[in-house]
Short mmCIF file of C-alpha atoms and ligand atoms in Angstrom, two decimals:
data_model
loop_
_atom_site.label_atom_id
_atom_site.label_comp_id
_atom_site.label_asym_id
_atom_site.label_seq_id
_atom_site.Cartn_x
_atom_site.Cartn_y
_atom_site.Cartn_z
CA MET A 17 0.00 0.00 0.00
CA PRO A 18 1.36 3.47 -0.85
CA LEU A 19 2.63 5.51 2.06
CA TYR A 20 2.46 9.30 2.12
CA ARG A 21 3.33 12.18 4.38
CA ASP A 22 1.44 15.48 4.58
CA SER A 23 0.64 18.25 7.04
CA GLY A 24 -2.95 19.03 7.91
CA VAL A 25 -5.54 20.36 10.34
CA VAL A 26 -7.91 17.86 12.00
CA LEU A 27 -11.46 19.00 11.14
CA ARG A 28 -13.43 16.40 13.09
CA THR A 29 -13.24 12.92 14.55
CA HIS A 30 -15.62 10.11 15.32
CA LYS A 31 -15.37 6.86 17.19
CA LEU A 32 -14.81 3.56 15.45
CA GLY A 33 -15.21 0.33 17.43
CA GLU A 34 -13.72 0.10 20.92
CA ALA A 35 -10.45 1.97 20.58
CA ASP A 36 -10.14 3.50 17.12
CA ARG A 37 -11.14 6.83 15.68
CA ILE A 38 -11.80 8.09 12.17
CA ILE A 39 -10.29 11.53 11.62
CA THR A 40 -11.17 13.99 8.86
CA VAL A 41 -8.17 16.18 8.00
CA LEU A 42 -7.72 19.09 5.59
CA THR A 43 -4.20 18.50 4.28
CA ARG A 44 -1.83 20.82 2.50
CA GLY A 45 -1.23 18.61 -0.54
CA ARG A 46 -4.14 16.16 -0.83
CA GLY A 47 -7.17 18.18 0.13
CA LYS A 48 -9.55 16.61 2.62
CA ILE A 49 -8.82 13.03 3.65
CA ARG A 50 -10.36 10.56 6.08
CA ALA A 51 -8.14 8.15 7.95
CA VAL A 52 -8.37 5.55 10.70
CA ALA A 53 -6.23 6.22 13.77
CA LYS A 54 -5.92 2.83 15.44
CA GLY A 55 -5.87 2.51 19.21
CA VAL A 56 -5.98 6.29 19.82
CA ARG A 57 -8.69 6.02 22.45
CA ARG A 58 -6.47 3.85 24.66
CA THR A 59 -4.68 5.85 27.34
CA LYS A 60 -1.27 4.56 26.24
CA SER A 61 -1.73 5.73 22.64
CA LYS A 62 1.34 7.54 21.31
CA PHE A 63 -0.53 10.07 19.20
CA GLY A 64 -4.13 10.13 20.41
CA ALA A 65 -3.96 13.64 21.91
CA ARG A 66 -2.48 15.04 18.69
CA LEU A 67 -5.48 13.93 16.63
CA GLU A 68 -8.19 16.10 18.18
CA PRO A 69 -10.20 18.68 16.19
CA GLY A 70 -8.21 21.86 15.56
CA MET A 71 -4.80 20.19 15.93
CA HIS A 72 -2.14 20.97 13.31
CA VAL A 73 -0.18 17.81 12.57
CA ASP A 74 2.39 16.24 10.31
CA LEU A 75 0.86 12.90 9.32
CA GLN A 76 2.19 9.71 7.81
CA CYS A 77 -0.52 7.45 6.38
CA TYR A 78 -1.06 4.34 4.32
CA GLU A 79 -3.43 4.98 1.47
CA GLY A 80 -6.47 2.70 1.58
CA ARG A 81 -9.30 2.02 -0.83
CA ASN A 82 -11.91 3.82 1.30
CA LEU A 83 -10.04 5.08 4.32
CA ASP A 84 -6.35 5.77 4.86
CA THR A 85 -4.58 4.58 8.03
CA VAL A 86 -2.49 6.89 10.23
CA THR A 87 0.91 5.42 11.12
CA GLN A 88 2.57 8.53 12.60
CA ALA A 89 1.41 11.94 13.81
CA GLU A 90 3.65 14.78 15.01
CA SER A 91 2.31 18.03 16.41
CA LEU A 92 3.33 21.03 14.27
CA ASP A 93 1.92 23.85 16.33
CA PRO A 94 0.70 23.96 19.95
CA TRP A 95 -2.25 26.23 19.09
CA GLY A 96 -4.77 23.47 19.95
CA ASP A 97 -4.07 23.89 23.69
CA ALA A 98 -4.53 27.66 23.57
CA LEU A 99 -7.88 27.24 21.77
CA ALA A 100 -9.17 24.54 24.11
CA ARG A 101 -8.54 26.72 27.19
CA ASP A 102 -10.75 29.63 26.13
CA TYR A 103 -14.47 29.19 25.51
CA SER A 104 -15.00 32.03 23.01
CA ARG A 105 -11.90 31.04 21.04
CA TRP A 106 -12.98 27.42 21.04
CA THR A 107 -16.51 28.14 19.77
CA ALA A 108 -15.02 30.32 16.99
CA ALA A 109 -12.55 27.53 16.14
CA SER A 110 -15.39 24.99 16.01
CA ALA A 111 -17.33 27.15 13.53
CA ILE A 112 -14.15 27.61 11.44
CA LEU A 113 -13.48 23.85 11.36
CA GLU A 114 -17.07 23.04 10.39
CA THR A 115 -17.03 25.62 7.59
CA ALA A 116 -13.71 24.29 6.24
CA ASP A 117 -15.30 20.84 6.19
CA ARG A 118 -18.38 22.08 4.32
CA LEU A 119 -16.39 24.05 1.73
CA THR A 120 -14.01 21.25 0.72
CA GLU A 121 -14.42 17.87 -1.00
CA GLU A 122 -12.45 14.71 -0.29
CA HIS A 123 -9.30 14.28 -2.40
CA GLU A 124 -9.72 17.63 -4.16
CA PRO A 125 -6.59 19.72 -3.52
CA ALA A 126 -7.51 22.88 -1.59
CA LEU A 127 -4.21 24.58 -0.78
CA GLN A 128 -5.74 28.07 -0.40
CA GLN A 129 -8.41 26.79 1.99
CA TYR A 130 -5.75 24.91 3.98
CA LEU A 131 -3.52 28.00 4.28
CA LEU A 132 -6.47 30.20 5.27
CA LEU A 133 -7.64 27.67 7.87
CA ALA A 134 -4.20 27.24 9.43
CA GLY A 135 -3.69 31.02 9.48
CA ALA A 136 -7.08 31.63 11.12
CA LEU A 137 -6.48 29.08 13.89
CA ARG A 138 -2.98 30.44 14.54
CA THR A 139 -4.35 34.01 14.74
CA LEU A 140 -7.14 32.88 17.05
CA ALA A 141 -4.68 31.15 19.40
CA HIS A 142 -1.79 33.59 19.47
CA GLU A 143 -2.88 37.11 18.52
CA GLY A 144 -4.90 39.73 20.29
CA HIS A 145 -7.84 40.09 17.89
CA ALA A 146 -11.38 39.47 19.14
CA SER A 147 -12.56 35.91 18.42
CA GLU A 148 -15.66 37.02 16.52
CA LEU A 149 -13.55 39.19 14.21
CA VAL A 150 -11.16 36.33 13.44
CA LEU A 151 -14.15 34.09 12.74
CA ASP A 152 -15.88 36.56 10.43
CA ALA A 153 -12.63 37.35 8.57
CA TYR A 154 -12.14 33.62 8.05
CA LEU A 155 -15.73 33.06 6.84
CA LEU A 156 -15.64 35.94 4.34
CA ARG A 157 -12.27 34.92 2.94
CA ALA A 158 -13.19 31.22 2.77
CA LEU A 159 -16.30 32.19 0.77
CA ALA A 160 -14.13 34.34 -1.51
CA ILE A 161 -11.76 31.41 -2.17
CA ALA A 162 -14.81 29.26 -2.97
CA GLY A 163 -15.73 31.82 -5.65
CA TRP A 164 -18.38 33.71 -3.68
CA ALA A 165 -16.59 36.92 -2.73
CA PRO A 166 -19.17 39.35 -1.36
CA SER A 167 -18.97 43.02 -2.36
CA PHE A 168 -19.15 45.69 0.34
CA HIS A 169 -18.28 48.79 -1.70
CA ASP A 170 -19.00 48.62 -5.44
CA CYS A 171 -22.39 47.37 -6.69
CA ALA A 172 -22.40 43.55 -6.62
CA GLN A 173 -24.50 43.43 -9.80
CA CYS A 174 -23.24 46.14 -12.19
CA GLY A 175 -19.95 47.13 -10.54
CA ASP A 176 -20.96 50.78 -10.15
CA GLU A 177 -18.47 52.43 -7.82
CA GLY A 178 -19.61 52.70 -4.18
CA PRO A 179 -20.25 53.36 -1.46
CA HIS A 180 -23.84 52.11 -1.72
CA ARG A 181 -26.36 51.65 1.09
CA ALA A 182 -28.64 48.83 -0.11
CA PHE A 183 -27.51 45.36 0.83
CA HIS A 184 -28.88 42.03 -0.39
CA VAL A 185 -27.29 38.68 0.48
CA ALA A 186 -28.67 36.73 -2.49
CA SER A 187 -27.41 39.44 -4.90
CA GLY A 188 -23.85 39.21 -3.53
CA GLY A 189 -23.58 42.31 -1.35
CA VAL A 190 -24.26 46.04 -1.77
CA LEU A 191 -26.43 47.29 -4.65
CA CYS A 192 -26.61 50.66 -6.41
CA ARG A 193 -29.90 52.55 -6.71
CA LEU A 194 -30.64 51.03 -10.14
CA CYS A 195 -29.90 47.43 -9.09
CA ARG A 196 -31.59 47.60 -5.70
CA VAL A 197 -34.17 44.82 -5.22
CA PRO A 198 -37.12 44.45 -2.82
CA GLY A 199 -36.00 42.97 0.47
CA SER A 200 -32.67 44.84 0.51
CA SER A 201 -31.55 46.05 3.92
CA SER A 202 -29.53 49.15 4.81
CA PRO A 203 -26.73 48.25 7.23
CA ALA A 204 -24.71 51.00 8.90
CA PRO A 205 -21.92 52.29 6.59
CA GLU A 206 -19.45 51.46 9.40
CA THR A 207 -20.61 47.83 9.33
CA LEU A 208 -19.95 47.61 5.59
CA GLY A 209 -16.55 49.21 6.19
CA LEU A 210 -15.78 46.63 8.88
CA LEU A 211 -16.74 43.72 6.60
CA ALA A 212 -14.60 45.13 3.77
CA ALA A 213 -11.67 45.43 6.21
CA LEU A 214 -12.11 41.82 7.40
CA LEU A 215 -12.23 40.56 3.82
CA ALA A 216 -9.07 42.53 2.97
CA GLY A 217 -7.18 41.60 6.16
CA ASP A 218 -7.08 45.23 7.35
CA TRP A 219 -6.76 44.50 11.08
CA PRO A 220 -6.19 48.08 12.37
CA THR A 221 -9.60 49.10 10.96
CA ALA A 222 -11.29 45.90 12.18
CA ASP A 223 -9.81 46.14 15.70
CA ALA A 224 -11.03 49.76 16.01
CA SER A 225 -14.67 48.81 15.29
CA ILE A 226 -17.35 49.00 17.98
CA GLU A 227 -19.60 46.25 19.32
CA ARG A 228 -22.80 47.33 17.50
CA HIS A 229 -21.14 47.17 14.08
CA ARG A 230 -19.42 43.88 14.89
CA ARG A 231 -22.76 42.34 15.81
CA GLU A 232 -24.43 43.60 12.65
CA GLY A 233 -21.48 42.42 10.57
CA SER A 234 -21.57 38.95 12.13
CA GLY A 235 -25.26 38.67 11.24
CA LEU A 236 -24.60 39.59 7.60
CA THR A 237 -21.60 37.23 7.39
CA ALA A 238 -23.66 34.35 8.80
CA ALA A 239 -26.44 35.11 6.30
CA PHE A 240 -23.92 35.01 3.43
CA LEU A 241 -22.51 31.71 4.59
CA GLN A 242 -25.94 30.15 5.06
CA TRP A 243 -27.08 31.28 1.64
CA HIS A 244 -24.08 29.81 -0.17
CA LEU A 245 -23.84 26.57 1.80
CA GLU A 246 -27.52 25.81 1.31
CA ARG A 247 -27.31 26.69 -2.34
CA GLY A 248 -24.20 24.51 -2.61
CA VAL A 249 -25.96 21.50 -1.17
CA LEU A 250 -29.08 22.10 -3.26
CA SER A 251 -27.06 22.44 -6.44
CA LEU A 252 -25.27 19.16 -5.70
CA ARG A 253 -28.63 17.41 -5.34
CA HIS A 254 -29.72 18.96 -8.59
CA VAL A 255 -26.61 17.66 -10.38
CA ASP A 256 -27.25 14.12 -9.11
CA ARG A 257 -30.86 14.17 -10.17
CA THR A 258 -30.20 15.41 -13.70
CA ARG A 259 -26.97 13.57 -14.42
CA PRO A 260 -28.42 11.02 -16.92
CA ASP A 261 -29.77 13.77 -19.18
CA HIS A 262 -27.94 16.88 -18.13
CA HIS A 263 -27.84 18.21 -21.71
CA GLN A 264 -31.62 18.48 -21.71
CA PRO A 265 -33.30 21.75 -20.71
CA GLN A 266 -33.84 21.67 -16.95
CA ARG A 267 -37.34 21.14 -15.75
CA THR A 268 -38.53 23.09 -12.78
CA GLY A 269 -41.31 22.50 -10.26
ZN1 LIG B 535 -25.74 48.31 -9.80
#
C-alpha cells in the first residue's frame, strides 16, 4: 500500500469500534482526507492527543481504498491547547473547522483553503484580535476562495463604484440605486466598512470597530454563509438528479 506524508488540520473525529477513531483532515497537498487512527482512544496511545479537532499535525498514512490509516502523527503547532482553554476562542474555532469541512471535498486539492484555515487558527490562538472578528474574517475569505466573494463597496450586480447603502445577500452584497431589489436592507456604513476590512485583512480598521457594528457584521456574514452553503448542497442534489440527461433543458417544479 502506498505511504504518504502530509501536514494538515484535523477537522473532526468520530469513534470507530472500541479503541479507534476516524479523523477527517484538511491536508496541505491532498485536500480533505479521512483516515483511521488505530488505538488512539487507549490511554497509552502515542498520538491520540495530537489527533483532536483543531490540531495541526504532520501525518504519515497508508493509502487505503476507502479510508487511509495513520501510522505517525507529530504536532506542528501547539495552538490546539490555547484554543481549548478559552471558551470564546474554542466556539469560533469549532465554527471555522465546520465551515472548512463544508467548503471542501475529499481528495480535491484545496491549498488556499488549507492556508487560510491554518492562518485563522494560529491568529485565534496567538494574537490579540477578538474571536468574533477572526471568525468573520475567516468566513468571508473562505467564501471568496470558494468563488463567492461578497462586495461591500462597489455594486455587486453592475460594478458601479460605491459606497452604496442597499444590501442584499442573495445578490452578492451592496447594490446601487438602479440594481436595488425588494427585500434589501440598509446596514450602517461602518458595518460595511468593517466587513470590507475583514475581507481585505485590514486589522487596524477591524480592531477599532465597535460592538454594534461587529454584531451587525456577524449577522450579515452568517447570512452570506448560510445562503451559499444551502445553495451549494441544493445544487449538488440537482446535479445528481439530472446527471443522466444533463444536456436536456432543466425542468422546474
Ligand atoms: Zn448596480
